[in-house]
Amino acid sequence: MPVRVPADPRALLGRLHEAAVQGAAPFPRTRQAVADWLARVPMAADTPIHLLALGKAAPAMAAGAAAAVQEAGLVVAGGVVVAGHAPGAGTHPEPPYPPTLHRVQGDHPVPGPASLAAAHALGEAVQAIPPGAVVLVLLSGGTTALCAAPVAALSQAVGDEARAQAHVANLAETLLGAGLAIHEMNAIRRRVLRWGAGRLAVALAARGVAHLPVFAISDVIGDEPAVIGSGPCSPDPLDDTTLLALLDAHGIRPRLERVMAVMLGLEGASAPLTVPAATHPAFAVAPYTLVARNADAVDALAAAATEAGCEVATLGDGPLEGEAAPLGAALVHEALARAQHRGDEAPPLLLVAGGEPVVRLDALGADEDGADDGSAMAGEDDEPLRGGRMQALALGAALALEQRAAVGDPLAWRVTLLAAGTDGRDGPTDAAGAIVDAAVPALARRAGRRPERELATGRSWFPLDAAGALLRTGPTGTNVMDVVAVLVSAAGAPPRR
């Protein structure tokens, strides 16, 4: 999308974020992918087509797939849309999809009663599929939590499904707190989820479906089918030994509730959970198409920046991973180093990267010695944890810029950084992320905040909000992880102080 360079770097970066979102737009990409598949697979005009759309991009993916089905002269007979937000909640209008699709909304990031209800709705949709039908499974980020429900064995072990769902929620909170990457969390969670680790494909195969193509928008580094949405139509690639090694690598084993440890085979059990074998015939009729990924968003952002007159380069040496706050500081130092010897006539420099860092919730609120330093302001300890990985990265970057400016580096005042999720929601907050510069920490302090303390205690939202640095877009309708862009303005650009 065309972008014109505004005088305010924040305005440019906000529009570049929108370009990134549009670069992974679910409707046109799903529509084209489904149309291409339908063109390769001849079928009778009366073949029943069912759509199972799951995840944060589910409404737009359902609309795109339905459009392709209708253009092929076929009819969407039924299905379900499991979404992460209510209709009309975002700034991006949702394209319409057929009324034959039932919409439900699950919980995210920690599954709860709404996720359990969504899993039931998915089960009802599966049971309504007649033999010989074609089922299009549309996956996107958020699927794991939004329709999370316990496997039957877990419910039987604890006595009822509601109690089992509480254990599923506890597992999610434990893994989130430990700061595991999404591919690591899903490797563990899919073992205990009703629809994870290929179980949805097996259930559909039992209904006698003729075709089961899967179309996915990736929210994970590596774009592995078994990781996206916890692989509802993909076999689990990890054996028990590798799974146990993953748990031990992060010290997860002692943190698990006993019933979950038994289910995962960590403690004695007569019949620990098993997953469908990779040789199960269900997987033979489930071809996989990647519809969009983080690289599409990054490429679209870079193209828009180039059109705006920026010189564009890649930031970092691979996908963004690791602890968010120190990563923000490291990216700032890299950007400053790369911009040091640019001439006064050089155009603005835009450095861009994508990925998904983490925040370790269980490591928050302590000083370097591991103890609370007792320095919280009045009322600060009563405030909830509020922030996300992009807000933590942005605040870490802002503090690093402030430090560089304080030691006399004039280039620090020419740097503005965007860090935002493509889904429009960074953690359990109302913001996609933030756009920051060297002035942000001082502006936050002027409003009574303590940015260093709040970054360390998981409350990055508060100082960023006080400084007017948050980027609020509402749900965007897509989800391809995060984008970070560092803009080094041209020489002579007015600083924001």
Coordinates of C-alpha atoms in Angstrom, one line a residue:
M1 CA 0.0 0.0 0.0
P2 CA 1.3 3.5 -0.8
V3 CA 2.8 5.4 2.1
R4 CA 3.8 9.1 2.1
V5 CA 6.5 10.3 4.4
P6 CA 4.9 12.5 7.1
A7 CA 6.8 15.0 9.2
D8 CA 6.1 12.9 12.3
P9 CA 8.1 9.6 12.4
R10 CA 5.3 8.1 14.6
A11 CA 2.8 8.6 11.8
L12 CA 5.0 6.9 9.3
L13 CA 5.6 3.9 11.5
G14 CA 1.9 3.6 12.3
R15 CA 1.2 3.5 8.6
L16 CA 4.0 1.0 8.0
H17 CA 2.4 -1.3 10.7
E18 CA -0.9 -1.1 8.7
A19 CA 1.1 -2.1 5.6
A20 CA 2.4 -5.1 7.4
V21 CA -1.1 -6.1 8.5
Q22 CA -2.4 -5.8 4.9
G23 CA 0.6 -7.8 3.7
A24 CA -0.8 -10.8 5.5
A25 CA -4.5 -10.0 4.9
P26 CA -6.4 -13.3 5.3
F27 CA -9.4 -12.7 3.0
P28 CA -7.6 -12.3 -0.4
R29 CA -4.9 -14.8 0.4
T30 CA -7.3 -17.5 1.6
R31 CA -9.7 -16.8 -1.3
Q32 CA -6.8 -17.3 -3.8
A33 CA -5.4 -20.4 -2.1
V34 CA -8.8 -22.1 -1.9
A35 CA -9.6 -21.2 -5.5
D36 CA -6.3 -22.7 -6.6
W37 CA -7.1 -25.9 -4.7
L38 CA -10.7 -26.2 -6.1
A39 CA -9.3 -25.8 -9.6
R40 CA -7.2 -28.8 -9.1
V41 CA -9.8 -31.0 -7.5
P42 CA -12.9 -31.6 -9.7
M43 CA -16.2 -32.3 -7.8
A44 CA -19.9 -32.4 -8.5
A45 CA -21.9 -29.2 -8.0
D46 CA -23.9 -30.8 -5.2
T47 CA -20.9 -31.8 -3.2
P48 CA -21.4 -30.5 0.4
I49 CA -18.6 -28.1 1.4
H50 CA -18.1 -27.4 5.1
L51 CA -15.7 -24.8 6.6
L52 CA -14.0 -25.1 10.0
A53 CA -12.3 -21.7 10.6
L54 CA -10.3 -21.5 13.8
G55 CA -8.2 -18.7 15.2
K56 CA -7.8 -14.9 15.3
A57 CA -8.0 -14.7 11.5
A58 CA -11.0 -17.1 11.3
P59 CA -13.7 -14.7 10.2
A60 CA -11.7 -13.2 7.3
M61 CA -10.4 -16.7 6.3
A62 CA -14.0 -18.0 6.4
A63 CA -15.1 -15.2 4.2
G64 CA -12.3 -15.7 1.7
A65 CA -12.8 -19.4 1.5
A66 CA -16.6 -19.0 1.1
A67 CA -16.0 -16.5 -1.7
A68 CA -13.8 -19.0 -3.6
V69 CA -16.3 -21.8 -3.0
Q70 CA -19.2 -19.7 -4.4
E71 CA -17.2 -18.5 -7.4
A72 CA -16.6 -22.2 -8.2
G73 CA -20.3 -22.8 -8.4
L74 CA -20.4 -24.7 -5.1
V75 CA -22.3 -24.1 -1.8
V76 CA -21.1 -23.8 1.8
A77 CA -23.4 -26.2 3.5
G78 CA -22.2 -25.6 7.1
G79 CA -19.4 -25.2 9.5
V80 CA -18.1 -23.1 12.4
V81 CA -16.1 -20.0 12.9
V82 CA -14.1 -20.0 16.2
A83 CA -13.0 -16.3 16.6
G84 CA -11.0 -14.4 19.1
H85 CA -13.1 -11.2 19.2
A86 CA -16.7 -10.1 18.7
P87 CA -17.9 -8.9 15.3
G88 CA -17.1 -5.2 14.8
A89 CA -14.5 -5.1 17.6
G90 CA -11.6 -4.0 15.4
T91 CA -10.9 -1.1 13.1
H92 CA -10.8 -3.5 10.1
P93 CA -14.3 -4.3 8.8
E94 CA -15.0 -8.0 8.6
P95 CA -16.0 -9.3 5.1
P96 CA -19.3 -11.3 5.3
Y97 CA -19.5 -15.0 5.3
P98 CA -22.5 -17.3 4.7
P99 CA -25.1 -17.6 7.5
T100 CA -24.7 -21.4 7.4
L101 CA -21.5 -20.9 9.5
H102 CA -22.0 -20.7 13.2
R103 CA -19.8 -18.2 15.0
V104 CA -18.4 -18.6 18.6
Q105 CA -15.8 -16.8 20.5
G106 CA -13.2 -18.5 22.7
D107 CA -10.8 -17.3 25.5
H108 CA -7.2 -16.1 24.8
P109 CA -4.5 -16.5 25.9
V110 CA -5.6 -18.7 28.8
P111 CA -8.5 -21.0 27.9
G112 CA -11.6 -20.9 30.0
P113 CA -15.3 -21.7 29.8
A114 CA -15.7 -19.9 26.4
S115 CA -12.9 -22.0 24.9
L116 CA -14.6 -25.2 26.2
A117 CA -17.9 -24.0 24.6
A118 CA -16.1 -23.3 21.4
A119 CA -14.5 -26.8 21.4
H120 CA -18.0 -28.2 21.8
A121 CA -19.3 -26.2 18.9
L122 CA -16.5 -27.5 16.8
G123 CA -17.4 -31.0 17.8
E124 CA -21.1 -30.4 16.8
A125 CA -19.9 -29.1 13.5
V126 CA -17.9 -32.2 12.9
Q127 CA -20.8 -34.5 13.8
A128 CA -23.0 -32.6 11.3
I129 CA -20.7 -33.4 8.3
P130 CA -22.1 -36.1 6.1
P131 CA -20.0 -38.9 4.4
G132 CA -18.4 -37.8 1.2
A133 CA -18.3 -34.1 2.1
V134 CA -15.3 -31.8 1.5
V135 CA -14.1 -30.0 4.6
L136 CA -11.9 -27.0 4.4
V137 CA -10.0 -26.4 7.6
L138 CA -8.8 -22.8 8.0
L139 CA -6.2 -22.3 10.8
S140 CA -4.6 -19.2 12.2
G141 CA -2.8 -18.1 15.4
G142 CA -4.8 -18.4 18.6
T143 CA -6.5 -21.6 17.7
T144 CA -4.8 -23.6 20.6
A145 CA -6.4 -21.4 23.3
L146 CA -9.6 -20.4 21.6
C147 CA -11.0 -23.9 21.2
A148 CA -9.0 -25.6 23.9
A149 CA -10.7 -28.5 25.7
P150 CA -9.3 -31.5 27.6
V151 CA -9.0 -34.9 26.0
A152 CA -11.6 -37.3 27.4
A153 CA -9.0 -39.2 29.4
L154 CA -8.1 -36.1 31.4
S155 CA -11.8 -35.4 32.2
Q156 CA -12.2 -39.0 33.3
A157 CA -9.1 -38.8 35.5
V158 CA -10.3 -35.7 37.5
G159 CA -14.0 -36.5 37.4
D160 CA -15.6 -34.0 35.1
E161 CA -14.8 -31.8 32.1
A162 CA -15.0 -28.4 33.9
R163 CA -12.4 -29.5 36.4
A164 CA -10.2 -30.9 33.6
Q165 CA -10.5 -27.5 31.8
A166 CA -9.2 -25.8 34.9
H167 CA -6.1 -28.0 34.6
V168 CA -5.7 -27.1 30.9
A169 CA -5.8 -23.5 31.9
N170 CA -3.3 -24.0 34.7
L171 CA -0.9 -25.7 32.2
A172 CA -1.3 -22.7 29.8
E173 CA -0.5 -20.3 32.6
T174 CA 2.5 -22.4 33.7
L175 CA 4.0 -22.4 30.2
L176 CA 3.3 -18.7 29.6
G177 CA 5.0 -17.9 33.0
A178 CA 8.1 -19.9 32.1
G179 CA 8.6 -17.9 28.9
L180 CA 8.4 -20.8 26.5
A181 CA 8.3 -19.9 22.8
I182 CA 5.0 -20.7 21.1
H183 CA 6.3 -23.8 19.3
E184 CA 7.5 -25.2 22.7
M185 CA 4.2 -24.4 24.4
N186 CA 2.2 -26.1 21.7
A187 CA 4.4 -29.1 21.7
I188 CA 3.3 -29.7 25.2
R189 CA -0.3 -28.5 25.1
R190 CA -1.3 -30.4 22.0
R191 CA -0.8 -33.7 23.9
V192 CA -3.7 -32.9 26.3
L193 CA -6.1 -31.1 24.0
R194 CA -9.2 -32.6 22.4
W195 CA -8.5 -31.3 19.0
G196 CA -4.6 -31.1 19.1
A197 CA -2.0 -33.4 17.6
G198 CA -4.0 -34.5 14.6
R199 CA -7.2 -35.4 16.6
L200 CA -9.4 -33.2 14.5
A201 CA -8.3 -34.9 11.3
V202 CA -8.9 -38.3 12.8
A203 CA -12.4 -37.3 13.9
L204 CA -13.2 -35.9 10.4
A205 CA -11.8 -39.1 8.7
A206 CA -14.2 -41.1 10.9
R207 CA -17.0 -39.1 9.3
G208 CA -15.9 -40.3 5.9
V209 CA -14.9 -37.0 4.4
A210 CA -13.7 -37.1 0.8
H211 CA -11.1 -34.3 1.1
L212 CA -9.7 -32.5 4.0
P213 CA -7.4 -29.6 2.8
V214 CA -5.9 -27.4 5.5
F215 CA -5.1 -23.7 4.8
A216 CA -3.0 -22.0 7.5
I217 CA -1.8 -18.5 8.5
S218 CA 1.3 -19.1 10.5
D219 CA 1.9 -17.4 13.8
V220 CA 5.0 -19.4 14.6
I221 CA 8.7 -19.3 13.8
G222 CA 9.4 -22.0 11.3
D223 CA 5.8 -22.3 10.1
E224 CA 5.6 -25.9 11.2
P225 CA 2.1 -27.5 10.6
A226 CA 2.2 -29.4 13.9
V227 CA 2.8 -26.1 15.8
I228 CA 0.2 -23.8 14.1
G229 CA -2.9 -24.1 16.3
S230 CA -1.3 -27.2 18.0
G231 CA -1.7 -29.2 14.8
P232 CA -5.3 -30.2 14.8
C233 CA -4.9 -31.9 11.4
S234 CA -1.2 -32.8 11.6
P235 CA 0.6 -35.7 13.3
D236 CA 2.7 -34.9 16.4
P237 CA 6.4 -35.1 15.3
L238 CA 7.8 -35.4 18.9
D239 CA 8.3 -38.7 20.6
D240 CA 7.9 -39.1 24.3
T241 CA 11.7 -38.8 25.0
T242 CA 12.0 -35.5 23.1
L243 CA 8.9 -34.1 24.9
L244 CA 10.3 -35.0 28.3
A245 CA 13.6 -33.4 27.3
L246 CA 11.8 -30.2 26.3
L247 CA 10.0 -30.1 29.7
D248 CA 13.3 -30.6 31.6
A249 CA 15.2 -28.0 29.5
H250 CA 12.8 -25.4 30.9
G251 CA 12.5 -26.8 34.4
I252 CA 8.7 -27.4 33.8
R253 CA 8.4 -30.9 35.3
P254 CA 8.3 -29.9 39.0
R255 CA 5.8 -27.1 38.2
L256 CA 3.2 -29.3 36.7
E257 CA 0.1 -30.4 38.6
R258 CA 0.3 -34.1 39.3
V259 CA -2.7 -35.1 37.1
M260 CA -1.0 -33.3 34.1
A261 CA 2.3 -35.0 34.9
V262 CA 0.5 -38.3 34.8
M263 CA -1.2 -37.5 31.5
L264 CA 2.1 -36.6 29.9
G265 CA 3.7 -39.8 31.1
L266 CA 6.0 -38.1 33.7
E267 CA 4.7 -40.1 36.6
G268 CA 3.4 -43.6 36.8
A269 CA 0.2 -44.2 34.7
S270 CA -1.3 -47.4 33.4
A271 CA -2.2 -45.7 30.2
P272 CA -0.6 -42.2 29.6
L273 CA -1.9 -40.2 26.7
T274 CA -1.2 -41.2 23.2
V275 CA -1.4 -39.3 19.9
P276 CA -2.6 -40.5 16.5
A277 CA 0.2 -42.2 14.6
A278 CA 1.8 -40.3 11.7
T279 CA 0.7 -43.3 9.5
H280 CA -3.0 -42.8 10.3
P281 CA -5.0 -42.6 7.0
A282 CA -6.6 -39.3 8.0
F283 CA -3.4 -37.4 7.3
A284 CA -3.2 -38.8 3.7
V285 CA -6.3 -36.7 2.8
A286 CA -5.2 -33.5 4.6
P287 CA -2.9 -31.6 2.2
Y288 CA -1.4 -28.4 3.8
T289 CA -1.2 -25.0 2.3
L290 CA 0.5 -22.1 4.0
V291 CA -1.6 -19.0 3.2
A292 CA 0.4 -16.3 5.0
R293 CA 3.4 -15.9 7.3
N294 CA 5.4 -13.3 9.2
A295 CA 7.8 -12.8 6.2
D296 CA 4.8 -11.6 4.2
A297 CA 4.1 -8.9 6.7
V298 CA 7.8 -7.9 7.0
D299 CA 8.1 -7.8 3.2
A300 CA 5.0 -5.6 2.9
L301 CA 6.3 -3.2 5.5
A302 CA 9.7 -3.0 3.8
A303 CA 8.1 -2.3 0.4
A304 CA 5.9 0.4 1.8
A305 CA 9.0 2.0 3.5
T306 CA 10.9 1.9 0.3
E307 CA 8.0 3.6 -1.5
A308 CA 8.1 6.3 1.2
G309 CA 11.7 7.1 0.4
C310 CA 13.5 5.2 3.1
E311 CA 16.6 3.1 2.7
V312 CA 15.5 -0.3 4.0
A313 CA 17.6 -3.1 5.5
T314 CA 17.1 -6.2 7.7
L315 CA 17.5 -5.8 11.4
G316 CA 19.2 -8.6 13.3
D317 CA 20.4 -12.0 11.9
G318 CA 17.2 -14.0 12.0
P319 CA 13.7 -14.1 13.5
L320 CA 13.2 -12.1 16.7
E321 CA 13.4 -14.6 19.6
G322 CA 14.4 -14.5 23.3
E323 CA 13.7 -12.1 26.1
A324 CA 11.8 -9.1 24.8
A325 CA 13.2 -6.2 27.0
P326 CA 17.0 -6.9 26.5
L327 CA 16.2 -7.6 22.8
G328 CA 14.8 -4.1 22.5
A329 CA 18.0 -2.6 23.9
A330 CA 20.1 -4.8 21.6
L331 CA 18.2 -3.8 18.5
V332 CA 18.6 -0.1 19.4
H333 CA 22.4 -0.5 19.8
E334 CA 22.6 -2.3 16.4
A335 CA 20.6 0.4 14.7
L336 CA 22.8 3.2 16.1
A337 CA 25.9 1.3 15.1
R338 CA 24.7 0.9 11.5
A339 CA 23.7 4.5 11.2
Q340 CA 26.9 6.1 12.7
H341 CA 28.7 6.8 9.5
R342 CA 25.8 7.7 7.2
G343 CA 26.3 11.0 5.4
D344 CA 24.1 14.1 6.0
E345 CA 22.5 13.6 2.6
A346 CA 21.5 10.0 3.2
P347 CA 17.7 9.2 3.2
P348 CA 15.9 7.9 6.3
L349 CA 17.1 4.4 7.3
L350 CA 14.4 1.8 8.1
L351 CA 15.6 -1.4 9.7
V352 CA 12.9 -4.1 9.9
A353 CA 12.6 -7.6 11.5
G354 CA 9.9 -10.0 12.5
G355 CA 9.4 -12.9 14.9
E356 CA 8.1 -13.5 18.4
P357 CA 10.1 -12.7 21.6
V358 CA 8.9 -13.8 25.0
V359 CA 8.4 -12.4 28.4
R360 CA 9.0 -14.6 31.4
L361 CA 6.2 -13.8 33.8
D362 CA 7.7 -16.0 36.6
A363 CA 10.9 -13.9 36.5
L364 CA 9.2 -10.5 36.9
G365 CA 9.1 -8.4 40.1
A366 CA 12.6 -9.2 41.4
D367 CA 15.9 -7.3 41.4
E368 CA 19.2 -8.8 40.3
D369 CA 19.5 -10.8 43.5
G370 CA 16.1 -12.3 43.0
A371 CA 14.4 -10.4 45.8
D372 CA 11.8 -7.6 45.7
D373 CA 13.7 -4.3 46.2
G374 CA 10.8 -2.8 48.1
S375 CA 11.0 0.4 46.0
A376 CA 7.5 0.3 44.4
M377 CA 5.6 3.6 44.5
A378 CA 2.4 3.9 46.5
G379 CA -0.3 1.9 44.7
E380 CA 2.1 0.4 42.2
D381 CA 2.1 -3.1 43.7
D382 CA -1.7 -3.1 43.6
E383 CA -1.7 -2.5 39.8
P384 CA -2.2 -5.6 37.7
L385 CA 0.5 -7.0 35.4
R386 CA -0.2 -5.3 32.2
G387 CA 1.8 -5.4 29.0
G388 CA 3.0 -7.8 26.3
R389 CA 6.2 -8.9 24.6
M390 CA 6.1 -6.0 22.1
Q391 CA 5.5 -3.4 24.9
A392 CA 8.3 -4.8 26.9
L393 CA 10.6 -4.7 23.9
A394 CA 9.6 -1.1 23.1
L395 CA 10.1 0.1 26.6
G396 CA 13.5 -1.7 26.8
A397 CA 14.4 0.1 23.6
A398 CA 13.2 3.5 24.8
L399 CA 15.3 3.2 28.0
A400 CA 18.4 2.2 25.9
L401 CA 17.8 5.3 23.6
E402 CA 17.5 7.5 26.7
Q403 CA 20.8 6.2 28.0
R404 CA 22.6 6.8 24.7
A405 CA 21.1 10.3 24.5
A406 CA 22.3 11.0 28.1
V407 CA 25.9 10.2 27.2
G408 CA 25.8 12.7 24.4
D409 CA 25.0 10.5 21.3
P410 CA 23.0 12.9 19.1
L411 CA 21.9 10.1 16.8
A412 CA 19.8 8.7 19.6
W413 CA 17.4 11.6 19.1
R414 CA 16.8 10.6 15.5
V415 CA 15.7 7.0 16.3
T416 CA 12.1 6.0 16.6
L417 CA 11.1 2.3 17.0
L418 CA 7.9 0.4 16.3
A419 CA 7.2 -2.9 18.0
A420 CA 3.8 -4.3 17.5
G421 CA 1.8 -7.5 17.0
T422 CA 0.1 -8.0 13.7
D423 CA -3.1 -9.2 15.4
G424 CA -3.6 -5.8 17.1
R425 CA -3.4 -7.2 20.7
D426 CA -0.1 -7.4 22.6
G427 CA -0.7 -9.6 25.6
P428 CA -3.9 -9.0 27.6
T429 CA -4.0 -5.3 26.8
D430 CA -5.8 -2.9 24.5
A431 CA -2.7 -2.1 22.4
A432 CA -0.9 -3.8 19.5
G433 CA 2.4 -2.5 20.8
A434 CA 4.1 0.8 20.9
I435 CA 6.1 3.4 19.0
V436 CA 8.9 4.9 21.1
D437 CA 11.9 7.2 21.1
A438 CA 14.4 8.6 23.6
A439 CA 11.8 11.0 25.1
V440 CA 9.4 8.3 26.2
P441 CA 10.9 7.4 29.6
A442 CA 11.0 11.1 30.7
L443 CA 7.5 11.7 29.5
A444 CA 6.4 8.6 31.6
R445 CA 8.2 9.9 34.7
R446 CA 6.6 13.3 34.3
A447 CA 3.3 11.5 34.5
G448 CA 4.3 9.8 37.8
R449 CA 5.4 6.5 36.3
R450 CA 8.7 4.6 36.9
P451 CA 9.5 2.9 33.6
E452 CA 12.6 0.9 34.8
R453 CA 10.6 -0.5 37.7
E454 CA 7.5 -1.2 35.7
L455 CA 9.5 -2.9 32.9
A456 CA 11.0 -5.2 35.5
T457 CA 7.6 -6.0 37.1
G458 CA 5.6 -6.7 34.0
R459 CA 3.7 -3.4 33.8
S460 CA 5.2 -1.9 30.7
W461 CA 1.7 -0.8 29.5
F462 CA 1.5 1.9 32.2
P463 CA 4.5 4.0 31.4
L464 CA 3.9 3.6 27.7
D465 CA 0.3 4.7 28.1
A466 CA 1.4 7.7 30.2
A467 CA 3.9 8.8 27.5
G468 CA 1.3 8.5 24.7
A469 CA 3.4 5.8 23.1
L470 CA 1.0 2.9 22.7
L471 CA -0.3 1.8 19.3
R472 CA -4.0 1.0 19.4
T473 CA -5.4 -0.6 16.3
G474 CA -8.1 -3.0 17.7
P475 CA -8.2 -6.6 16.3
T476 CA -6.8 -6.6 12.8
G477 CA -8.2 -9.9 11.7
T478 CA -4.9 -11.5 11.0
N479 CA -2.1 -13.0 13.1
V480 CA 1.5 -13.5 11.8
M481 CA 3.5 -12.8 14.9
D482 CA 5.2 -9.4 15.5
V483 CA 7.0 -6.8 13.5
V484 CA 9.7 -4.4 14.6
A485 CA 10.9 -1.4 12.6
V486 CA 13.6 1.1 13.6
L487 CA 13.5 4.4 11.8
V488 CA 16.6 6.6 11.8
S489 CA 15.4 9.9 10.5
A490 CA 17.5 11.9 8.0
A491 CA 20.0 14.4 9.3
G492 CA 18.3 17.7 10.2
A493 CA 15.0 16.1 11.2
P494 CA 13.5 17.9 14.2
P495 CA 14.0 15.8 17.4
R496 CA 11.2 15.0 19.8
R497 CA 12.3 16.1 23.3

